Short mmCIF file of C-alpha atoms in Angstrom, two decimals:
data_model
loop_
_atom_site.label_atom_id
_atom_site.label_comp_id
_atom_site.label_asym_id
_atom_site.label_seq_id
_atom_site.Cartn_x
_atom_site.Cartn_y
_atom_site.Cartn_z
CA UNK A 1 0.00 0.00 0.00
CA UNK A 2 1.25 3.47 -0.81
CA UNK A 3 0.37 7.08 -0.13
CA UNK A 4 1.81 9.88 -2.23
CA UNK A 5 1.40 13.43 -0.97
CA UNK A 6 2.56 16.30 -3.14
CA UNK A 7 3.37 19.82 -2.06
CA UNK A 8 3.95 22.90 -4.16
CA UNK A 9 7.61 23.83 -4.09
CA UNK A 10 6.86 27.38 -2.94
CA UNK A 11 5.34 25.94 0.28
CA UNK A 12 8.16 23.49 1.02
CA UNK A 13 9.67 25.89 3.54
CA UNK A 14 6.50 25.60 5.66
CA UNK A 15 6.54 21.78 5.92
CA UNK A 16 7.54 20.35 9.30
CA UNK A 17 7.66 16.99 11.06
CA UNK A 18 6.53 14.78 8.17
CA UNK A 19 6.26 11.12 9.22
CA UNK A 20 4.68 7.98 7.76
CA UNK A 21 3.29 4.88 9.49
CA UNK A 22 1.10 1.92 8.54
CA UNK A 23 -1.44 -0.43 10.06
CA UNK A 24 -1.66 -3.82 8.37
CA UNK A 25 -4.92 -5.76 8.71
CA UNK A 26 -4.46 -8.41 6.00
CA UNK A 27 -3.98 -12.06 7.03
CA UNK A 28 -3.26 -11.88 10.77
CA UNK A 29 -1.82 -8.39 10.41
CA UNK A 30 1.24 -9.76 8.64
CA UNK A 31 0.46 -8.68 5.08
CA UNK A 32 0.10 -5.14 3.85
CA UNK A 33 -2.53 -5.88 1.21
CA UNK A 34 -5.24 -4.57 3.57
CA UNK A 35 -4.98 -1.86 6.17
CA UNK A 36 -3.87 1.74 6.06
CA UNK A 37 -0.95 4.10 5.54
CA UNK A 38 -0.86 7.38 7.46
CA UNK A 39 1.10 10.55 6.97
CA UNK A 40 1.22 13.34 9.49
CA UNK A 41 2.84 16.70 9.04
CA UNK A 42 2.58 20.36 9.88
CA UNK A 43 2.12 22.89 7.11
CA UNK A 44 1.95 26.62 7.81
CA UNK A 45 1.42 25.74 11.46
CA UNK A 46 -1.62 23.53 10.76
CA UNK A 47 -1.57 19.82 11.73
CA UNK A 48 -2.56 17.37 8.99
CA UNK A 49 -3.18 13.64 8.94
CA UNK A 50 -3.80 11.80 5.67
CA UNK A 51 -4.95 8.18 5.60
CA UNK A 52 -5.04 5.84 2.61
CA UNK A 53 -6.79 2.55 3.34
CA UNK A 54 -7.72 -0.66 1.60
CA UNK A 55 -10.45 -2.72 3.30
CA UNK A 56 -11.64 -6.29 2.76
CA UNK A 57 -13.64 -6.98 -0.37
CA UNK A 58 -16.52 -9.31 -1.33
CA UNK A 59 -20.22 -9.10 -0.66
CA UNK A 60 -20.00 -11.02 2.62
CA UNK A 61 -17.12 -8.88 3.93
CA UNK A 62 -19.02 -6.06 5.67
CA UNK A 63 -18.03 -7.08 9.20
CA UNK A 64 -14.40 -7.37 8.06
CA UNK A 65 -14.54 -3.89 6.49
CA UNK A 66 -15.85 -2.43 9.74
CA UNK A 67 -13.12 -4.26 11.67
CA UNK A 68 -10.50 -3.00 9.19
CA UNK A 69 -11.74 0.55 9.77
CA UNK A 70 -11.51 0.15 13.55
CA UNK A 71 -7.96 -1.22 13.40
CA UNK A 72 -6.78 1.43 10.95
CA UNK A 73 -8.49 4.18 12.93
CA UNK A 74 -6.86 2.97 16.17
CA UNK A 75 -3.48 3.12 14.43
CA UNK A 76 -4.28 6.57 13.10
CA UNK A 77 -5.29 7.80 16.55
CA UNK A 78 -2.02 6.52 18.06
CA UNK A 79 0.14 7.95 15.27
CA UNK A 80 -1.44 11.21 14.15
CA UNK A 81 -1.71 14.36 16.17
CA UNK A 82 -4.46 14.13 18.79
CA UNK A 83 -5.54 17.61 17.82
CA UNK A 84 -5.16 17.39 14.03
CA UNK A 85 -6.61 20.41 12.28
CA UNK A 86 -7.39 18.35 9.18
CA UNK A 87 -7.80 14.63 8.58
CA UNK A 88 -8.26 13.35 5.04
CA UNK A 89 -9.28 9.71 4.62
CA UNK A 90 -9.28 8.07 1.21
CA UNK A 91 -8.81 4.69 -0.37
CA UNK A 92 -10.48 1.54 -1.61
CA UNK A 93 -13.00 0.99 1.17
CA UNK A 94 -14.88 -1.74 -0.74
CA UNK A 95 -18.33 -1.00 0.70
CA UNK A 96 -21.27 -2.30 -1.32
CA UNK A 97 -25.02 -1.90 -1.81
CA UNK A 98 -26.59 -3.28 1.36
CA UNK A 99 -29.57 -5.28 0.07
CA UNK A 100 -27.76 -7.41 -2.49
CA UNK A 101 -30.72 -9.77 -3.03
CA UNK A 102 -33.09 -6.89 -3.73
CA UNK A 103 -30.60 -4.93 -5.86
CA UNK A 104 -29.34 -7.05 -8.74
CA UNK A 105 -26.65 -5.69 -11.05
CA UNK A 106 -29.33 -5.12 -13.70
CA UNK A 107 -31.54 -3.17 -11.28
CA UNK A 108 -28.61 -1.06 -10.11
CA UNK A 109 -27.63 -0.34 -13.71
CA UNK A 110 -31.22 0.74 -14.53
CA UNK A 111 -31.30 2.98 -11.46
CA UNK A 112 -28.06 4.61 -12.56
CA UNK A 113 -29.44 5.15 -16.07
CA UNK A 114 -32.63 6.62 -14.54
CA UNK A 115 -30.54 8.95 -12.33
CA UNK A 116 -31.87 7.37 -9.12
CA UNK A 117 -28.56 7.87 -7.33
CA UNK A 118 -30.16 9.14 -4.11
CA UNK A 119 -32.15 5.90 -3.75
CA UNK A 120 -29.01 3.84 -4.31
CA UNK A 121 -27.10 5.94 -1.81
CA UNK A 122 -29.65 5.03 0.87
CA UNK A 123 -28.51 1.40 0.44
CA UNK A 124 -24.79 2.21 0.64
CA UNK A 125 -23.12 0.10 3.36
CA UNK A 126 -20.68 2.90 4.15
CA UNK A 127 -23.50 5.41 4.65
CA UNK A 128 -25.51 2.97 6.77
CA UNK A 129 -22.53 2.07 8.97
CA UNK A 130 -21.56 5.74 9.35
CA UNK A 131 -25.12 6.81 10.17
CA UNK A 132 -25.33 4.08 12.84
CA UNK A 133 -22.12 5.37 14.46
CA UNK A 134 -20.05 2.25 13.74
CA UNK A 135 -17.45 4.06 11.61
CA UNK A 136 -16.18 7.54 10.70
CA UNK A 137 -17.78 9.37 13.64
CA UNK A 138 -17.25 13.10 13.26
CA UNK A 139 -16.14 12.94 9.63
CA UNK A 140 -17.82 15.00 6.94
CA UNK A 141 -18.20 13.75 3.39
CA UNK A 142 -19.04 15.86 0.37
CA UNK A 143 -22.35 15.02 -1.25
CA UNK A 144 -22.03 12.18 -3.72
CA UNK A 145 -22.98 13.16 -7.25
CA UNK A 146 -21.53 10.25 -9.19
CA UNK A 147 -22.67 6.74 -9.95
CA UNK A 148 -21.35 3.87 -7.87
CA UNK A 149 -18.55 1.82 -9.33
CA UNK A 150 -19.02 -1.90 -9.76
CA UNK A 151 -17.56 -4.94 -11.41
CA UNK A 152 -19.23 -6.71 -14.29
CA UNK A 153 -19.28 -10.38 -15.07
CA UNK A 154 -17.06 -11.07 -18.09
CA UNK A 155 -19.07 -11.12 -21.36
CA UNK A 156 -22.23 -9.94 -19.55
CA UNK A 157 -22.64 -6.96 -21.87
#
């Protein structure tokens, strides 16, 4: 897992205390294919923490994704500034549509074509888990105005 952070050269003088750490959650915490990478630094006197994470995949993996979040967040809390001014969290979180039986790939595709993104968003596992307080407490997310991404079965059209 990798995290690249770029800074304009005319602000390089204002960068202080840049450090990187990771929290591995893949296969008994020994493999870095799942987990998170954190970077903390000060810029113009402001404290930043940036997290890139990759959570468990597959339809049945919701409980593992939530556990991945908790482990990565614990690592972030230990590593990053307690009083960070800004925390940015990004990555491949792998959350899915909640009601998989009710929402087939064909139905989801039709809903996307019909611009029913708000209805799909109500079934987003990430939104549901966040709203229930299980993950990302206190974080703000910009409104989602794009279609969900998904994999297609080979030769399915």
